[in-house]
XYZ file of C-alpha atoms in Angstrom:
328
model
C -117.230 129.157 -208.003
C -118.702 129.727 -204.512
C -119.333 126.246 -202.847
C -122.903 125.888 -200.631
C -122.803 125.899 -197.223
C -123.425 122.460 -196.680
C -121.311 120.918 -199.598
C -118.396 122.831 -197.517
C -119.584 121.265 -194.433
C -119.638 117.578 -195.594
C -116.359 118.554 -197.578
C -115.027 119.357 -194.047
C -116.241 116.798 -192.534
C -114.684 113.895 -195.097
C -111.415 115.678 -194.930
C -111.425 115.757 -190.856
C -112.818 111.893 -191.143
C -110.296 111.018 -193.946
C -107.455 112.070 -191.455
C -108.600 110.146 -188.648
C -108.987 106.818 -190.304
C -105.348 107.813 -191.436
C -104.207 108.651 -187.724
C -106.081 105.777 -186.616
C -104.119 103.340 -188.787
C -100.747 104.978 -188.043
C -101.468 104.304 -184.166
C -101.925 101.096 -184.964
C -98.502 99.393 -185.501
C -98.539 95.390 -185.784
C -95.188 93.466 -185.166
C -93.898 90.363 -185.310
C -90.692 88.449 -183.769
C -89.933 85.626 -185.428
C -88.151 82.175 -183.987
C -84.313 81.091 -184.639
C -84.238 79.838 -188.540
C -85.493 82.479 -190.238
C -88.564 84.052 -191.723
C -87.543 82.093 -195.078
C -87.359 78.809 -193.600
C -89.855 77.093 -195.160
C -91.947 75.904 -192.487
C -92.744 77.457 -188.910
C -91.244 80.680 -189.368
C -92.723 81.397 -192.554
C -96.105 80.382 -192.057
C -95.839 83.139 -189.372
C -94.895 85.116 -192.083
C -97.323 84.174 -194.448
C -99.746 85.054 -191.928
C -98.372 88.635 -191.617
C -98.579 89.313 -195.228
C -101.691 88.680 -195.358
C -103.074 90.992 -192.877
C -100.439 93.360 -194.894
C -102.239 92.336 -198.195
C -106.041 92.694 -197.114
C -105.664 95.935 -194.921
C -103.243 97.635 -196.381
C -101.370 98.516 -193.417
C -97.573 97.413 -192.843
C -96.404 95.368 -190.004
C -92.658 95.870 -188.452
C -90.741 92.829 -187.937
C -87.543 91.230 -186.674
C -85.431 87.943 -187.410
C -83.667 86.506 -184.040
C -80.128 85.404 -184.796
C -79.006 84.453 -181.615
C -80.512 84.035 -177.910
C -79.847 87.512 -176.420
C -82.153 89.505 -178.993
C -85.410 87.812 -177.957
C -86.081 90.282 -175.057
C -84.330 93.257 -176.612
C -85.816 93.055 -180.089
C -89.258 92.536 -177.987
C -88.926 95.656 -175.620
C -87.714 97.899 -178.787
C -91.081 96.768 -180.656
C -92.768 97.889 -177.300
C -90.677 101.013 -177.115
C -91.169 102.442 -180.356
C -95.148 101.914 -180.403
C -95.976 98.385 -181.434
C -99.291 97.497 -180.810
C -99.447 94.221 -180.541
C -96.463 91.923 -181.209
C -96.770 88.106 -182.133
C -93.455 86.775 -180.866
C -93.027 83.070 -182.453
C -91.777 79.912 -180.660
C -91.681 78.514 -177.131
C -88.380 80.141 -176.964
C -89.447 83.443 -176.283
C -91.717 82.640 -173.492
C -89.807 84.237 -171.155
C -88.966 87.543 -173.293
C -92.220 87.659 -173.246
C -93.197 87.757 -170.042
C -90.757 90.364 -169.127
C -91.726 92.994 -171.609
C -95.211 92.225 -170.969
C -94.782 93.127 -167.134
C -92.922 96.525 -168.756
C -95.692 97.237 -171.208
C -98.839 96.084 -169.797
C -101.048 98.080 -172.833
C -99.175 96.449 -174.936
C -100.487 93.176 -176.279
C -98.619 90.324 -176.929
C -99.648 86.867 -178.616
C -96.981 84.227 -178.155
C -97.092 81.034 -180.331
C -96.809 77.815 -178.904
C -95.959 78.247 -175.157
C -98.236 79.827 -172.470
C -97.868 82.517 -170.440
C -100.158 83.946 -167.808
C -100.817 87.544 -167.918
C -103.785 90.042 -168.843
C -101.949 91.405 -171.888
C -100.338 88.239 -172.930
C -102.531 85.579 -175.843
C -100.917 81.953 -175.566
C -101.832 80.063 -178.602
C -100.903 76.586 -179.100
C -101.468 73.175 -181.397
C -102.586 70.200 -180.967
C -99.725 69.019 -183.481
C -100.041 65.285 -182.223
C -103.397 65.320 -184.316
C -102.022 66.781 -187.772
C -99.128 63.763 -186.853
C -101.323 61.507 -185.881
C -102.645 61.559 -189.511
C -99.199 61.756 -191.315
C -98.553 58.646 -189.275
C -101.587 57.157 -190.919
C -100.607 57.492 -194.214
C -97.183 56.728 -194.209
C -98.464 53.344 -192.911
C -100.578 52.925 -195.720
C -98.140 54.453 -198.159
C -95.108 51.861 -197.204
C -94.040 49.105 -199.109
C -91.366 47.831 -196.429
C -93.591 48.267 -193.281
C -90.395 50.740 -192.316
C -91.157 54.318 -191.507
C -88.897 57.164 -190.141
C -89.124 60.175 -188.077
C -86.788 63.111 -187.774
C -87.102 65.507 -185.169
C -85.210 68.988 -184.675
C -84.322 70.345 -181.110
C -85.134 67.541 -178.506
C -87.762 69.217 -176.643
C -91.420 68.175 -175.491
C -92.813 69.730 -178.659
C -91.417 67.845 -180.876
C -91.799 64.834 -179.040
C -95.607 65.495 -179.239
C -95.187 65.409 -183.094
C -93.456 61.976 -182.698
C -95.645 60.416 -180.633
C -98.678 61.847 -182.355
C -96.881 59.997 -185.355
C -95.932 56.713 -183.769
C -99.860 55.916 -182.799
C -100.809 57.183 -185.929
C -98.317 54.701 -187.787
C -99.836 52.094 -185.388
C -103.394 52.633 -186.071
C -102.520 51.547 -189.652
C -100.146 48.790 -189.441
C -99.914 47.750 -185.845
C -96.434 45.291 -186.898
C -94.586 48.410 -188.448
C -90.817 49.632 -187.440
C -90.550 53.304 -187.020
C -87.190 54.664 -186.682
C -86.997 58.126 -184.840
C -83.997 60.274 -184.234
C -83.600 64.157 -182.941
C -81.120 66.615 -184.800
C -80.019 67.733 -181.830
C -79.798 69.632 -178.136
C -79.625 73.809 -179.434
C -81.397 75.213 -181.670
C -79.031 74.786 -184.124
C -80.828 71.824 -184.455
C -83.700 73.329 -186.773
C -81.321 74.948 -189.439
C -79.068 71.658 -190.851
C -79.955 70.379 -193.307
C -76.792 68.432 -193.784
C -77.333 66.457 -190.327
C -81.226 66.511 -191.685
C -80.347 64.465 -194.556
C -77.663 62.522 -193.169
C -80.166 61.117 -190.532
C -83.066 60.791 -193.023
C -80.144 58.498 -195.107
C -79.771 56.519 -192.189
C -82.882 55.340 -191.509
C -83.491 54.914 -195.594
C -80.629 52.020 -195.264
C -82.234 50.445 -192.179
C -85.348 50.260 -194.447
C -87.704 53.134 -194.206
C -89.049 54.061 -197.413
C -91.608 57.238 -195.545
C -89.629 59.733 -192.966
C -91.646 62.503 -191.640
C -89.677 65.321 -190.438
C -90.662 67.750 -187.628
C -87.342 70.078 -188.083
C -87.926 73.375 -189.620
C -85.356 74.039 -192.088
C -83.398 70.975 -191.003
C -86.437 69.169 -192.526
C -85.285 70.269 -195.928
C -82.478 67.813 -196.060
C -84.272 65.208 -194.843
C -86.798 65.868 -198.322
C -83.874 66.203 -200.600
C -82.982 62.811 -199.211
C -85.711 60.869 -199.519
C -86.138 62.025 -203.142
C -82.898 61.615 -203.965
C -83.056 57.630 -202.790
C -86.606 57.460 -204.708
C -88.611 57.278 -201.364
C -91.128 59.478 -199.963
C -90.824 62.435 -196.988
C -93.264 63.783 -195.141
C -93.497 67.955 -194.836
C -94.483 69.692 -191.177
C -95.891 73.137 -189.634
C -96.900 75.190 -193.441
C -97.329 73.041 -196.596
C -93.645 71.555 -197.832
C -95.532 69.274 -200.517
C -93.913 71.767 -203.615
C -90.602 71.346 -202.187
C -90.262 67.756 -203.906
C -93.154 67.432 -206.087
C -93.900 63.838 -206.876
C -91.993 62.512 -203.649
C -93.917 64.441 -200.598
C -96.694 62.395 -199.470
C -98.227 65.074 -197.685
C -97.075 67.752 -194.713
C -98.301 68.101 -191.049
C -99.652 71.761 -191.539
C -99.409 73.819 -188.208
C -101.877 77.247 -189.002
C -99.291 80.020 -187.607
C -100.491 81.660 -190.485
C -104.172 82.029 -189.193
C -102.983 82.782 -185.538
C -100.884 85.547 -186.533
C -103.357 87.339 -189.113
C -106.214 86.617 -186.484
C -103.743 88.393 -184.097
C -103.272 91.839 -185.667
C -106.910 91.583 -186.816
C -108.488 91.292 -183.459
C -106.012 93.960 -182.245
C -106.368 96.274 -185.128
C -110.801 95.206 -184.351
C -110.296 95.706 -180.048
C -111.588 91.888 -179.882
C -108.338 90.961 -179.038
C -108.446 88.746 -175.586
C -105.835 87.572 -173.605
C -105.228 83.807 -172.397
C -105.278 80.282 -173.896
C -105.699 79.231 -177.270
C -105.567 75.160 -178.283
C -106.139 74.662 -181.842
C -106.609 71.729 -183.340
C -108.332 69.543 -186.310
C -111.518 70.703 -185.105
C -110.510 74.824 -184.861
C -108.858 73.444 -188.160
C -105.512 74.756 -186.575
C -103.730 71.259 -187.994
C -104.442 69.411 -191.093
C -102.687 67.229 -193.094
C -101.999 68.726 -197.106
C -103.627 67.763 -200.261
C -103.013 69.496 -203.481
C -101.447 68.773 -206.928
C -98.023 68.384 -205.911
C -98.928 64.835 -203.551
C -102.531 63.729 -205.848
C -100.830 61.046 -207.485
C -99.388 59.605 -204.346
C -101.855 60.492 -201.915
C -104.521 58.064 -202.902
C -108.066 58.276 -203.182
C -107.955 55.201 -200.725
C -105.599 56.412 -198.468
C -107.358 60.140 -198.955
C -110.489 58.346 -197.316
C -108.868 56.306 -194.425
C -107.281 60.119 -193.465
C -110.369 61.753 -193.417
C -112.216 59.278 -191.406
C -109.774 59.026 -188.947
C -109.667 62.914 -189.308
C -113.555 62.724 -188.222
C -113.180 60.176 -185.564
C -110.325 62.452 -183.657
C -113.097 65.763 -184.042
C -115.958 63.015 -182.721
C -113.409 61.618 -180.081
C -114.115 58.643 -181.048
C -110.265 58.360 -181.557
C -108.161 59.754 -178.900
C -104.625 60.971 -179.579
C -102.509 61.104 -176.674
C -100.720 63.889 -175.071
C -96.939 64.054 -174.386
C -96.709 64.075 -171.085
């Protein structure tokens, strides 16, 4: 059968635009580096992950990605991405700050969005948290949730960040019993500090027989000792960075979520959109970057009561009205 002129036209026409939406979405190659730990560690890593998927999920495109192991890949596993036609590459962790701004300087139409530690360049997105917020909350409700006015922290690598999650933590513990003990130890110095959970739960032990019945861990997948722990000794454990309350049903009062989820998808989205910008992002309760978890896994220990007091004090850090401080 002979086909009309114009039906062959707009048959043309869909085939030539058919290919390039197809082109279009093979130049477009999203990538994504993640931290020491693991993509699977249950926390900071996989949120980044999470985050990944779901552009994967919604778009239907596929991202590339790598797994650092050790120190020396960071750069290299960067500048390959570059090489072989990433697009934009989210590179997770402070750690990589400098990686970063090396390749960046080698690829500058290349973008690059970096999670939690800033770097100034044209192609370069810095996103970080205001994690003493999300803490400052957990802190709360461990107060209110303690029977022995005892509350522990466990942090991983000994660096500033971390500190900002305990002494988000501390003031929030304050704020709801000003005469409680909080016990605080770091993992350690390397980052083998985020992936033991041996030394995880022998610290969150520790502080259970000095009294705390409530340890919030800020450790990645050391933090996953530190929850066996506490459930094992019948007290509760606080989750941090994605949402740890299914790990121990029943025995997580709630988890310090950290959105690397939503930075990474909004990443390759803006990228894949071109209203991707360069510079400094600082998300907190108010860009709903933090939060503290509620769900079925911590109802029946999360209060109503307590539920309330968080959400206030949730309100009065948006309002100002409370001020969290910064670790300085």
């Amino acid at each position: 059968m002979r086909i009309p002129f114009l039906w062959s036209c707009a048959l043309v026409l869909a085939a030539v635009g058919g290919n390039v939406r197809a082109a279009a979405a093979a130049d477009f190659q999203p990538a994504v580096v993640y931290d020491m730990g693991g993509k699977f560690d249950r926390s900071f890593n996989q949120s980044a992950y999470d985050g990944a998927e779901r552009f994967k999920k919604e778009t239907g495109l596929a991202y590339r990605e790598f797994e650092i192991t050790n120190a020396a890949q960071r750069e290299q596993a960067i500048a390959q991405l570059a090489r072989r036609g990433a697009t934009v590459i989210v590179a997770v962790g402070f750690t990589q700050a400098s990686a970063v701004e090396k390749v960046a300087k080698d690829f500058p139409n290349v973008k690059f969005t970096l999670i939690d530690a800033v770097v100034d360049l044209p192609n370069v997105q810095s996103v970080v948290f205001r994690e003493q917020e999300s803490s400052f909350l957990c802190g709360l409700a461990a107060a209110l949730a303690s029977k022995s006015g005892k509350v522990g922290f466990v942090g991983g690598m000994d660096i500033p960040l971390i500190r900002k999650f305990a002494l988000g933590y501390r003031e929030g513990v304050k704020y709801g019993n000003a005469t409680a003990d909080i016990f605080e130890n770091m993992t350690g110095t390397t980052p083998a500090a985020w992936s033991d959970p041996s030394k995880g739960a022998e610290l969150a032990k520790s502080q259970i027989g000095r009294g705390a019945d409530v340890i919030f861990h800020a450790a990645g997948a050391t933090g996953t000792g530190v929850m066996q722990a506490a459930k094992d000794a019948g007290k509760l454990s606080i989750g941090c960075d994605s949402n740890q309350n299914y790990l121990q049903p029943g025995s997580v009062l709630t988890s310090a979520v950290k959105r690397v989820d939503v930075a990474v998808f909004n990443a390759f989205t803006t990228a894949r959109a071109g209203t991707w910008k360069a510079g400094q992002l600082s998300l907190g309760l108010k860009e709903d970057g933090v939060d503290f978890a509620l769900d079925q896994y911590n109802r029946t220990i999360l209060t109503p009561a307590i539920e309330a007091r968080l959400k206030q004090a949730k309100a009065d850090i948006i309002s100002g009205r409370i001020k969290v401080s910064e670790y300085k």
